[in-house]
Amino acid sequence: MDKPEKFIIDGIRLDGRKPDELRPMKIEVGVLNRADGSCYLEFGKNKVLAAVYGPREVHPRHNQKPTTAVVRFRYNMASFSVEERKRPGPDRRSIEVSKVSREAVEPMIFTEYFPKSAIDIFVEVLQADAGTRTAGINAASIALADASIPMRGLVSSCAVGKVDGELVLDLMKDEDNYGEADMPVAMTPDGEITLLQMDGNLTREELKKALEMATEGCKQIYKLQREALIGRYKKELEEHKEDVELVETITESEETSIESTTTVNIDESGGLDDE
Ligand code: ADP
């Protein structure tokens, strides 16, 4: 598409969104049987798949760290994900995106729990429409939780850009191609920034406002990520309802028998005193 004359007409963007509106997001958790955790995510027209393996042995062995897990992140764009066929394999861009994506999620992982092991994260972009690194980080974060990797929280990510001199949340392809700035951000639920990049120019004031918009966007994404994860485990519980009920009955009867045989008193000094 050629550069449009205007990107915002009467306060509405070319794809019908308001300046501070995210593209619709669809999340499916646990879509791959062989991965320890996985997530398929659509963010507007972006389609990405994240798979997490580990904690597992590190190969080659010399890459292992004695006191923490190594986190590896591979972002890859499928040849068919863009309009003109992309040459398969890593390139400068995918190496950079892999690095910044790893740095965006790693601070949230309790790597110290798994010394000498590896946590591998793969993101495959199946369809790209600007913002694939943010989509990949959102999906990876969910896949890590799905793999039961202990984490401080989820990481959420979106970009803020500038078109027609106005700040807009979550750029789509044409806005990204012809816009004046593009600033991908990733954040923890506490608002700590784990990724901040920028193409183009923003004034100091614009940067401040852009960060506020990104924070609001990340909050909305966090809610969707959380709902998707809860939904996944609710479904699992429903499917195994009978097993869950059985476990509940067993644990209940065990608790009763433990209560009836042991009485634990707290003595005056605060210590435990078994009778
Ligand atoms: P992001 O996807 O995180 O926004 P970029 O800003 O580098 O990363 O890329 C913006 C968009 O440009 C991508 O989402 C994709 O649609 C397109 N793009 C990136 N690399 C290529 C490529 N090699 N061939 C065609 N289009 C590409």
PDB file of C-alpha atoms and ligand atoms in Angstrom:
ATOM      1  CA  MET A   1       0.000   0.000   0.000  1.00  0.00           C
ATOM      2  CA  ASP A   2       1.237   3.518  -0.860  1.00  0.00           C
ATOM      3  CA  LYS A   3       1.535   6.092   1.852  1.00  0.00           C
ATOM      4  CA  PRO A   4      -1.996   7.231   2.752  1.00  0.00           C
ATOM      5  CA  GLU A   5      -2.604  10.989   2.711  1.00  0.00           C
ATOM      6  CA  LYS A   6      -3.924  10.892   6.242  1.00  0.00           C
ATOM      7  CA  PHE A   7      -3.732   8.244   8.952  1.00  0.00           C
ATOM      8  CA  ILE A   8      -6.321   9.734  11.276  1.00  0.00           C
ATOM      9  CA  ILE A   9      -9.602  11.094   9.967  1.00  0.00           C
ATOM     10  CA  ASP A  10     -12.043  12.650  12.449  1.00  0.00           C
ATOM     11  CA  GLY A  11     -10.197  10.988  15.328  1.00  0.00           C
ATOM     12  CA  ILE A  12     -10.425   7.513  13.778  1.00  0.00           C
ATOM     13  CA  ARG A  13      -7.493   5.516  12.360  1.00  0.00           C
ATOM     14  CA  LEU A  14      -7.466   3.693   9.022  1.00  0.00           C
ATOM     15  CA  ASP A  15      -8.480   0.389  10.646  1.00  0.00           C
ATOM     16  CA  GLY A  16     -11.318   2.006  12.584  1.00  0.00           C
ATOM     17  CA  ARG A  17      -9.526   2.318  15.935  1.00  0.00           C
ATOM     18  CA  LYS A  18      -9.278   5.316  18.211  1.00  0.00           C
ATOM     19  CA  PRO A  19      -5.724   6.603  18.820  1.00  0.00           C
ATOM     20  CA  ASP A  20      -5.506   4.895  22.219  1.00  0.00           C
ATOM     21  CA  GLU A  21      -7.092   1.608  21.198  1.00  0.00           C
ATOM     22  CA  LEU A  22      -5.336  -1.756  20.929  1.00  0.00           C
ATOM     23  CA  ARG A  23      -5.980  -4.208  18.124  1.00  0.00           C
ATOM     24  CA  PRO A  24      -8.156  -7.178  19.132  1.00  0.00           C
ATOM     25  CA  MET A  25      -6.242  -9.988  20.813  1.00  0.00           C
ATOM     26  CA  LYS A  26      -7.064 -13.681  20.744  1.00  0.00           C
ATOM     27  CA  ILE A  27      -5.190 -16.090  23.019  1.00  0.00           C
ATOM     28  CA  GLU A  28      -5.140 -19.880  23.140  1.00  0.00           C
ATOM     29  CA  VAL A  29      -3.068 -21.575  25.835  1.00  0.00           C
ATOM     30  CA  GLY A  30      -1.551 -25.056  25.656  1.00  0.00           C
ATOM     31  CA  VAL A  31      -1.864 -25.667  21.925  1.00  0.00           C
ATOM     32  CA  LEU A  32       1.208 -27.889  21.466  1.00  0.00           C
ATOM     33  CA  ASN A  33       1.407 -31.351  22.970  1.00  0.00           C
ATOM     34  CA  ARG A  34       5.167 -31.745  22.855  1.00  0.00           C
ATOM     35  CA  ALA A  35       6.071 -28.403  24.417  1.00  0.00           C
ATOM     36  CA  ASP A  36       6.041 -27.951  28.198  1.00  0.00           C
ATOM     37  CA  GLY A  37       4.079 -24.761  27.692  1.00  0.00           C
ATOM     38  CA  SER A  38       2.649 -23.065  24.639  1.00  0.00           C
ATOM     39  CA  CYS A  39       0.462 -20.260  23.394  1.00  0.00           C
ATOM     40  CA  TYR A  40      -1.077 -19.193  20.112  1.00  0.00           C
ATOM     41  CA  LEU A  41      -1.773 -15.498  19.985  1.00  0.00           C
ATOM     42  CA  GLU A  42      -3.354 -13.154  17.457  1.00  0.00           C
ATOM     43  CA  PHE A  43      -2.785  -9.443  17.860  1.00  0.00           C
ATOM     44  CA  GLY A  44      -4.686  -7.708  15.077  1.00  0.00           C
ATOM     45  CA  LYS A  45      -3.437  -9.430  11.933  1.00  0.00           C
ATOM     46  CA  ASN A  46      -0.306 -10.776  13.646  1.00  0.00           C
ATOM     47  CA  LYS A  47      -0.355 -14.505  14.328  1.00  0.00           C
ATOM     48  CA  VAL A  48       2.348 -15.967  16.541  1.00  0.00           C
ATOM     49  CA  LEU A  49       3.027 -19.243  18.247  1.00  0.00           C
ATOM     50  CA  ALA A  50       5.169 -19.548  21.384  1.00  0.00           C
ATOM     51  CA  ALA A  51       6.600 -22.792  22.745  1.00  0.00           C
ATOM     52  CA  VAL A  52       8.534 -23.247  25.984  1.00  0.00           C
ATOM     53  CA  TYR A  53      10.730 -26.226  26.844  1.00  0.00           C
ATOM     54  CA  GLY A  54      12.379 -26.752  30.190  1.00  0.00           C
ATOM     55  CA  PRO A  55      13.869 -26.502  32.637  1.00  0.00           C
ATOM     56  CA  ARG A  56      16.030 -29.057  30.812  1.00  0.00           C
ATOM     57  CA  GLU A  57      19.650 -30.023  30.279  1.00  0.00           C
ATOM     58  CA  VAL A  58      21.853 -27.431  28.617  1.00  0.00           C
ATOM     59  CA  HIS A  59      23.399 -28.365  25.297  1.00  0.00           C
ATOM     60  CA  PRO A  60      26.188 -27.558  24.653  1.00  0.00           C
ATOM     61  CA  ARG A  61      27.173 -28.132  28.275  1.00  0.00           C
ATOM     62  CA  HIS A  62      29.685 -25.271  28.408  1.00  0.00           C
ATOM     63  CA  ASN A  63      26.743 -22.849  28.125  1.00  0.00           C
ATOM     64  CA  GLN A  64      25.329 -23.870  31.477  1.00  0.00           C
ATOM     65  CA  LYS A  65      25.491 -21.484  34.438  1.00  0.00           C
ATOM     66  CA  PRO A  66      26.456 -22.897  37.836  1.00  0.00           C
ATOM     67  CA  THR A  67      23.918 -20.941  39.898  1.00  0.00           C
ATOM     68  CA  THR A  68      21.029 -20.095  37.556  1.00  0.00           C
ATOM     69  CA  ALA A  69      19.143 -21.364  34.533  1.00  0.00           C
ATOM     70  CA  VAL A  70      20.071 -20.031  31.092  1.00  0.00           C
ATOM     71  CA  VAL A  71      17.114 -18.502  29.308  1.00  0.00           C
ATOM     72  CA  ARG A  72      17.247 -18.757  25.531  1.00  0.00           C
ATOM     73  CA  PHE A  73      14.785 -17.015  23.228  1.00  0.00           C
ATOM     74  CA  ARG A  74      14.506 -17.635  19.505  1.00  0.00           C
ATOM     75  CA  TYR A  75      12.257 -15.342  17.520  1.00  0.00           C
ATOM     76  CA  ASN A  76      11.706 -16.496  13.963  1.00  0.00           C
ATOM     77  CA  MET A  77       9.617 -15.162  11.120  1.00  0.00           C
ATOM     78  CA  ALA A  78       8.189 -17.777   8.764  1.00  0.00           C
ATOM     79  CA  SER A  79       8.994 -17.163   5.080  1.00  0.00           C
ATOM     80  CA  PHE A  80       5.284 -16.898   4.368  1.00  0.00           C
ATOM     81  CA  SER A  81       4.550 -14.476   7.221  1.00  0.00           C
ATOM     82  CA  VAL A  82       5.143 -11.332   5.168  1.00  0.00           C
ATOM     83  CA  GLU A  83       3.922 -10.141   1.769  1.00  0.00           C
ATOM     84  CA  GLU A  84       7.099 -10.945  -0.124  1.00  0.00           C
ATOM     85  CA  ARG A  85       8.730 -14.241   0.801  1.00  0.00           C
ATOM     86  CA  LYS A  86      11.272 -13.747   3.585  1.00  0.00           C
ATOM     87  CA  ARG A  87      14.558 -15.606   3.313  1.00  0.00           C
ATOM     88  CA  PRO A  88      14.361 -18.398   5.908  1.00  0.00           C
ATOM     89  CA  GLY A  89      16.709 -18.512   8.885  1.00  0.00           C
ATOM     90  CA  PRO A  90      18.125 -15.968  11.277  1.00  0.00           C
ATOM     91  CA  ASP A  91      19.096 -12.496  10.149  1.00  0.00           C
ATOM     92  CA  ARG A  92      20.291  -9.347  11.928  1.00  0.00           C
ATOM     93  CA  ARG A  93      16.740  -8.309  12.764  1.00  0.00           C
ATOM     94  CA  SER A  94      15.631 -11.654  14.208  1.00  0.00           C
ATOM     95  CA  ILE A  95      18.828 -11.893  16.287  1.00  0.00           C
ATOM     96  CA  GLU A  96      18.117  -8.444  17.709  1.00  0.00           C
ATOM     97  CA  VAL A  97      14.436  -9.211  18.377  1.00  0.00           C
ATOM     98  CA  SER A  98      15.400 -12.509  20.056  1.00  0.00           C
ATOM     99  CA  LYS A  99      17.841 -10.688  22.326  1.00  0.00           C
ATOM    100  CA  VAL A 100      15.495  -7.913  23.414  1.00  0.00           C
ATOM    101  CA  SER A 101      12.606 -10.378  23.853  1.00  0.00           C
ATOM    102  CA  ARG A 102      14.727 -12.572  26.116  1.00  0.00           C
ATOM    103  CA  GLU A 103      15.706  -9.527  28.135  1.00  0.00           C
ATOM    104  CA  ALA A 104      12.017  -8.585  28.368  1.00  0.00           C
ATOM    105  CA  VAL A 105      10.904 -11.879  29.959  1.00  0.00           C
ATOM    106  CA  GLU A 106      14.005 -13.098  31.811  1.00  0.00           C
ATOM    107  CA  PRO A 107      13.740 -10.739  34.821  1.00  0.00           C
ATOM    108  CA  MET A 108      10.381 -12.304  35.663  1.00  0.00           C
ATOM    109  CA  ILE A 109      11.714 -15.880  35.817  1.00  0.00           C
ATOM    110  CA  PHE A 110      13.113 -17.322  39.060  1.00  0.00           C
ATOM    111  CA  THR A 111      16.188 -18.588  37.215  1.00  0.00           C
ATOM    112  CA  GLU A 112      17.969 -19.226  40.531  1.00  0.00           C
ATOM    113  CA  TYR A 113      15.621 -22.182  41.145  1.00  0.00           C
ATOM    114  CA  PHE A 114      17.132 -24.127  38.246  1.00  0.00           C
ATOM    115  CA  PRO A 115      20.935 -23.945  38.213  1.00  0.00           C
ATOM    116  CA  LYS A 116      22.748 -25.665  35.343  1.00  0.00           C
ATOM    117  CA  SER A 117      19.559 -25.988  33.296  1.00  0.00           C
ATOM    118  CA  ALA A 118      18.025 -24.276  30.273  1.00  0.00           C
ATOM    119  CA  ILE A 119      14.665 -22.692  29.649  1.00  0.00           C
ATOM    120  CA  ASP A 120      14.101 -22.452  25.915  1.00  0.00           C
ATOM    121  CA  ILE A 121      11.521 -20.137  24.408  1.00  0.00           C
ATOM    122  CA  PHE A 122      10.644 -20.253  20.720  1.00  0.00           C
ATOM    123  CA  VAL A 123       8.440 -17.724  18.980  1.00  0.00           C
ATOM    124  CA  GLU A 124       7.351 -18.406  15.433  1.00  0.00           C
ATOM    125  CA  VAL A 125       5.695 -15.564  13.560  1.00  0.00           C
ATOM    126  CA  LEU A 126       3.157 -17.076  11.175  1.00  0.00           C
ATOM    127  CA  GLN A 127       1.690 -13.801   9.965  1.00  0.00           C
ATOM    128  CA  ALA A 128       3.225 -10.363  10.472  1.00  0.00           C
ATOM    129  CA  ASP A 129       1.549  -7.000  10.537  1.00  0.00           C
ATOM    130  CA  ALA A 130       3.804  -4.798  12.719  1.00  0.00           C
ATOM    131  CA  GLY A 131       4.281  -5.358  16.415  1.00  0.00           C
ATOM    132  CA  THR A 132       5.394  -8.979  16.090  1.00  0.00           C
ATOM    133  CA  ARG A 133       7.971  -8.633  18.887  1.00  0.00           C
ATOM    134  CA  THR A 134       5.275  -7.376  21.243  1.00  0.00           C
ATOM    135  CA  ALA A 135       2.935 -10.205  20.189  1.00  0.00           C
ATOM    136  CA  GLY A 136       5.800 -12.697  20.673  1.00  0.00           C
ATOM    137  CA  ILE A 137       6.614 -11.414  24.173  1.00  0.00           C
ATOM    138  CA  ASN A 138       2.939 -11.587  25.206  1.00  0.00           C
ATOM    139  CA  ALA A 139       2.691 -15.153  23.910  1.00  0.00           C
ATOM    140  CA  ALA A 140       6.039 -16.219  25.423  1.00  0.00           C
ATOM    141  CA  SER A 141       5.041 -14.922  28.821  1.00  0.00           C
ATOM    142  CA  ILE A 142       1.849 -17.022  28.747  1.00  0.00           C
ATOM    143  CA  ALA A 143       3.698 -20.089  27.441  1.00  0.00           C
ATOM    144  CA  LEU A 144       6.201 -19.784  30.341  1.00  0.00           C
ATOM    145  CA  ALA A 145       3.336 -19.752  32.840  1.00  0.00           C
ATOM    146  CA  ASP A 146       1.727 -22.675  31.010  1.00  0.00           C
ATOM    147  CA  ALA A 147       5.016 -24.582  31.370  1.00  0.00           C
ATOM    148  CA  SER A 148       4.749 -23.978  35.163  1.00  0.00           C
ATOM    149  CA  ILE A 149       8.004 -22.032  35.186  1.00  0.00           C
ATOM    150  CA  PRO A 150       8.025 -20.109  38.497  1.00  0.00           C
ATOM    151  CA  MET A 151       7.703 -16.422  37.687  1.00  0.00           C
ATOM    152  CA  ARG A 152       7.333 -13.132  39.522  1.00  0.00           C
ATOM    153  CA  GLY A 153       4.487 -12.268  37.153  1.00  0.00           C
ATOM    154  CA  LEU A 154       3.532 -12.013  33.497  1.00  0.00           C
ATOM    155  CA  VAL A 155       5.130  -9.581  31.075  1.00  0.00           C
ATOM    156  CA  SER A 156       2.831  -7.612  28.784  1.00  0.00           C
ATOM    157  CA  SER A 157       3.903  -5.712  25.713  1.00  0.00           C
ATOM    158  CA  CYS A 158       2.619  -3.208  23.166  1.00  0.00           C
ATOM    159  CA  ALA A 159       3.978  -0.345  21.088  1.00  0.00           C
ATOM    160  CA  VAL A 160       3.165   3.339  20.871  1.00  0.00           C
ATOM    161  CA  GLY A 161       3.905   5.289  17.715  1.00  0.00           C
ATOM    162  CA  LYS A 162       3.283   8.588  16.025  1.00  0.00           C
ATOM    163  CA  VAL A 163       1.321   9.262  12.846  1.00  0.00           C
ATOM    164  CA  ASP A 164       0.037  12.605  11.519  1.00  0.00           C
ATOM    165  CA  GLY A 165       1.881  14.188  14.460  1.00  0.00           C
ATOM    166  CA  GLU A 166      -0.329  12.310  16.934  1.00  0.00           C
ATOM    167  CA  LEU A 167       0.545   9.502  19.334  1.00  0.00           C
ATOM    168  CA  VAL A 168      -1.234   6.211  18.656  1.00  0.00           C
ATOM    169  CA  LEU A 169      -1.276   2.944  20.547  1.00  0.00           C
ATOM    170  CA  ASP A 170      -0.274  -0.332  18.892  1.00  0.00           C
ATOM    171  CA  LEU A 171       0.770   0.487  15.320  1.00  0.00           C
ATOM    172  CA  MET A 172      -0.472  -1.651  12.456  1.00  0.00           C
ATOM    173  CA  LYS A 173       1.598  -2.203   9.316  1.00  0.00           C
ATOM    174  CA  ASP A 174       0.926   1.024   7.394  1.00  0.00           C
ATOM    175  CA  GLU A 175       1.294   3.162  10.483  1.00  0.00           C
ATOM    176  CA  ASP A 176       4.586   1.382  11.226  1.00  0.00           C
ATOM    177  CA  ASN A 177       5.832   1.748   7.623  1.00  0.00           C
ATOM    178  CA  TYR A 178       5.083   5.413   7.174  1.00  0.00           C
ATOM    179  CA  GLY A 179       4.800   6.660  10.756  1.00  0.00           C
ATOM    180  CA  GLU A 180       7.072   9.154  12.464  1.00  0.00           C
ATOM    181  CA  ALA A 181       7.965   6.982  15.479  1.00  0.00           C
ATOM    182  CA  ASP A 182       7.571   3.441  16.841  1.00  0.00           C
ATOM    183  CA  MET A 183       8.268   2.608  20.473  1.00  0.00           C
ATOM    184  CA  PRO A 184       7.750  -0.999  21.635  1.00  0.00           C
ATOM    185  CA  VAL A 185       7.465  -1.393  25.398  1.00  0.00           C
ATOM    186  CA  ALA A 186       7.187  -4.424  27.710  1.00  0.00           C
ATOM    187  CA  MET A 187       6.121  -4.164  31.315  1.00  0.00           C
ATOM    188  CA  THR A 188       5.578  -6.174  34.462  1.00  0.00           C
ATOM    189  CA  PRO A 189       2.216  -5.914  36.248  1.00  0.00           C
ATOM    190  CA  ASP A 190       3.908  -3.452  38.661  1.00  0.00           C
ATOM    191  CA  GLY A 191       4.773  -1.153  35.776  1.00  0.00           C
ATOM    192  CA  GLU A 192       8.474  -2.000  35.661  1.00  0.00           C
ATOM    193  CA  ILE A 193       9.792  -1.643  32.134  1.00  0.00           C
ATOM    194  CA  THR A 194      11.659  -4.646  30.731  1.00  0.00           C
ATOM    195  CA  LEU A 195      11.765  -3.511  27.087  1.00  0.00           C
ATOM    196  CA  LEU A 196      11.953  -0.024  25.659  1.00  0.00           C
ATOM    197  CA  GLN A 197      13.077   0.640  22.111  1.00  0.00           C
ATOM    198  CA  MET A 198      12.447   3.521  19.790  1.00  0.00           C
ATOM    199  CA  ASP A 199      12.570   4.263  16.087  1.00  0.00           C
ATOM    200  CA  GLY A 200      12.040   7.841  14.955  1.00  0.00           C
ATOM    201  CA  ASN A 201      11.701  10.939  17.083  1.00  0.00           C
ATOM    202  CA  LEU A 202       9.535  11.981  20.010  1.00  0.00           C
ATOM    203  CA  THR A 203       9.768  15.100  22.138  1.00  0.00           C
ATOM    204  CA  ARG A 204      10.277  14.744  25.889  1.00  0.00           C
ATOM    205  CA  GLU A 205       6.562  15.474  26.464  1.00  0.00           C
ATOM    206  CA  GLU A 206       5.514  12.983  23.807  1.00  0.00           C
ATOM    207  CA  LEU A 207       7.767  10.324  25.316  1.00  0.00           C
ATOM    208  CA  LYS A 208       6.101  10.820  28.692  1.00  0.00           C
ATOM    209  CA  LYS A 209       2.629  10.565  27.179  1.00  0.00           C
ATOM    210  CA  ALA A 210       3.674   7.577  25.034  1.00  0.00           C
ATOM    211  CA  LEU A 211       4.810   5.743  28.167  1.00  0.00           C
ATOM    212  CA  GLU A 212       1.483   6.458  29.839  1.00  0.00           C
ATOM    213  CA  MET A 213      -0.354   5.090  26.795  1.00  0.00           C
ATOM    214  CA  ALA A 214       1.855   1.998  26.715  1.00  0.00           C
ATOM    215  CA  THR A 215       1.251   1.413  30.429  1.00  0.00           C
ATOM    216  CA  GLU A 216      -2.502   1.550  29.870  1.00  0.00           C
ATOM    217  CA  GLY A 217      -2.177  -0.810  26.864  1.00  0.00           C
ATOM    218  CA  CYS A 218      -0.042  -3.281  28.841  1.00  0.00           C
ATOM    219  CA  LYS A 219      -2.596  -3.274  31.662  1.00  0.00           C
ATOM    220  CA  GLN A 220      -5.345  -4.245  29.226  1.00  0.00           C
ATOM    221  CA  ILE A 221      -3.153  -6.972  27.728  1.00  0.00           C
ATOM    222  CA  TYR A 222      -2.243  -8.301  31.177  1.00  0.00           C
ATOM    223  CA  LYS A 223      -5.944  -8.744  31.933  1.00  0.00           C
ATOM    224  CA  LEU A 224      -6.416 -10.762  28.731  1.00  0.00           C
ATOM    225  CA  GLN A 225      -3.327 -12.905  29.429  1.00  0.00           C
ATOM    226  CA  ARG A 226      -4.531 -13.640  32.942  1.00  0.00           C
ATOM    227  CA  GLU A 227      -8.044 -14.508  31.772  1.00  0.00           C
ATOM    228  CA  ALA A 228      -6.633 -16.836  29.106  1.00  0.00           C
ATOM    229  CA  LEU A 229      -4.500 -18.699  31.657  1.00  0.00           C
ATOM    230  CA  ILE A 230      -7.317 -18.995  34.179  1.00  0.00           C
ATOM    231  CA  GLY A 231      -9.650 -20.139  31.382  1.00  0.00           C
ATOM    232  CA  ARG A 232      -7.210 -22.845  30.367  1.00  0.00           C
ATOM    233  CA  TYR A 233      -6.992 -24.311  33.864  1.00  0.00           C
ATOM    234  CA  LYS A 234     -10.721 -23.999  34.455  1.00  0.00           C
ATOM    235  CA  LYS A 235     -11.228 -26.042  31.289  1.00  0.00           C
ATOM    236  CA  GLU A 236      -8.695 -28.599  32.483  1.00  0.00           C
ATOM    237  CA  LEU A 237     -10.434 -28.833  35.847  1.00  0.00           C
ATOM    238  CA  GLU A 238     -13.826 -29.274  34.146  1.00  0.00           C
ATOM    239  CA  GLU A 239     -12.427 -32.062  31.955  1.00  0.00           C
ATOM    240  CA  HIS A 240     -11.025 -33.860  34.982  1.00  0.00           C
ATOM    241  CA  LYS A 241     -13.890 -33.017  37.308  1.00  0.00           C
ATOM    242  CA  GLU A 242     -14.252 -36.599  38.549  1.00  0.00           C
ATOM    243  CA  ASP A 243     -10.525 -36.870  39.361  1.00  0.00           C
ATOM    244  CA  VAL A 244     -10.609 -33.530  41.163  1.00  0.00           C
ATOM    245  CA  GLU A 245     -13.606 -34.637  43.238  1.00  0.00           C
ATOM    246  CA  LEU A 246     -11.869 -37.907  44.056  1.00  0.00           C
ATOM    247  CA  VAL A 247      -8.696 -36.102  45.161  1.00  0.00           C
ATOM    248  CA  GLU A 248     -10.803 -33.727  47.256  1.00  0.00           C
ATOM    249  CA  THR A 249     -12.561 -36.630  48.991  1.00  0.00           C
ATOM    250  CA  ILE A 250      -9.262 -38.405  49.670  1.00  0.00           C
ATOM    251  CA  THR A 251      -7.542 -35.282  51.020  1.00  0.00           C
ATOM    252  CA  GLU A 252     -10.600 -34.423  53.114  1.00  0.00           C
ATOM    253  CA  SER A 253     -10.678 -37.865  54.730  1.00  0.00           C
ATOM    254  CA  GLU A 254      -6.876 -37.720  55.253  1.00  0.00           C
ATOM    255  CA  GLU A 255      -7.206 -34.342  56.926  1.00  0.00           C
ATOM    256  CA  THR A 256      -9.920 -35.697  59.266  1.00  0.00           C
ATOM    257  CA  SER A 257      -7.822 -38.691  60.220  1.00  0.00           C
ATOM    258  CA  ILE A 258      -4.732 -36.496  60.821  1.00  0.00           C
ATOM    259  CA  GLU A 259      -6.829 -34.138  62.969  1.00  0.00           C
ATOM    260  CA  SER A 260      -8.218 -37.022  64.988  1.00  0.00           C
ATOM    261  CA  THR A 261      -4.772 -38.488  65.717  1.00  0.00           C
ATOM    262  CA  THR A 262      -2.586 -35.419  66.315  1.00  0.00           C
ATOM    263  CA  THR A 263      -3.273 -32.364  68.351  1.00  0.00           C
ATOM    264  CA  VAL A 264      -0.754 -29.598  68.066  1.00  0.00           C
ATOM    265  CA  ASN A 265      -0.592 -27.042  70.843  1.00  0.00           C
ATOM    266  CA  ILE A 266       1.377 -23.854  70.842  1.00  0.00           C
ATOM    267  CA  ASP A 267       3.083 -23.550  74.221  1.00  0.00           C
ATOM    268  CA  GLU A 268       3.458 -20.237  75.995  1.00  0.00           C
ATOM    269  CA  SER A 269       6.924 -19.579  74.604  1.00  0.00           C
ATOM    270  CA  GLY A 270       5.434 -19.798  71.081  1.00  0.00           C
ATOM    271  CA  GLY A 271       7.025 -23.190  70.289  1.00  0.00           C
ATOM    272  CA  LEU A 272       5.139 -26.185  68.959  1.00  0.00           C
ATOM    273  CA  ASP A 273       4.228 -28.846  71.423  1.00  0.00           C
ATOM    274  CA  ASP A 274       2.959 -32.205  70.077  1.00  0.00           C
ATOM    275  CA  GLU A 275       0.693 -34.143  72.402  1.00  0.00           C
TER     276      GLU A 275
HETATM  277  P1  ADP B   1       7.867  -5.554  14.809  1.00  0.00           P
HETATM  278  O1  ADP B   1       7.226  -6.647  14.027  1.00  0.00           O
HETATM  279  O2  ADP B   1       8.206  -5.957  16.195  1.00  0.00           O
HETATM  280  O3  ADP B   1       7.085  -4.259  14.756  1.00  0.00           O
HETATM  281  P2  ADP B   1       9.735  -4.262  13.003  1.00  0.00           P
HETATM  282  O4  ADP B   1       9.372  -2.878  13.382  1.00  0.00           O
HETATM  283  O5  ADP B   1      11.163  -4.579  12.701  1.00  0.00           O
HETATM  284  O6  ADP B   1       9.290  -5.280  14.141  1.00  0.00           O
HETATM  285  O7  ADP B   1       8.905  -4.710  11.744  1.00  0.00           O
HETATM  286  C1  ADP B   1       7.655  -4.178  11.448  1.00  0.00           C
HETATM  287  C2  ADP B   1       6.944  -5.026  10.438  1.00  0.00           C
HETATM  288  O8  ADP B   1       7.650  -5.010   9.212  1.00  0.00           O
HETATM  289  C3  ADP B   1       6.849  -6.493  10.805  1.00  0.00           C
HETATM  290  O9  ADP B   1       5.815  -6.768  11.708  1.00  0.00           O
HETATM  291  C4  ADP B   1       6.571  -7.095   9.446  1.00  0.00           C
HETATM  292  O10 ADP B   1       5.197  -6.934   9.102  1.00  0.00           O
HETATM  293  C5  ADP B   1       7.430  -6.235   8.543  1.00  0.00           C
HETATM  294  N1  ADP B   1       8.706  -6.909   8.265  1.00  0.00           N
HETATM  295  C6  ADP B   1       9.725  -7.099   9.104  1.00  0.00           C
HETATM  296  N2  ADP B   1      10.729  -7.791   8.523  1.00  0.00           N
HETATM  297  C7  ADP B   1      10.333  -8.037   7.270  1.00  0.00           C
HETATM  298  C8  ADP B   1      10.917  -8.705   6.146  1.00  0.00           C
HETATM  299  N3  ADP B   1      12.123  -9.273   6.202  1.00  0.00           N
HETATM  300  N4  ADP B   1      10.189  -8.761   5.009  1.00  0.00           N
HETATM  301  C9  ADP B   1       8.979  -8.179   4.934  1.00  0.00           C
HETATM  302  N5  ADP B   1       8.376  -7.539   5.944  1.00  0.00           N
HETATM  303  C10 ADP B   1       9.027  -7.459   7.099  1.00  0.00           C
END
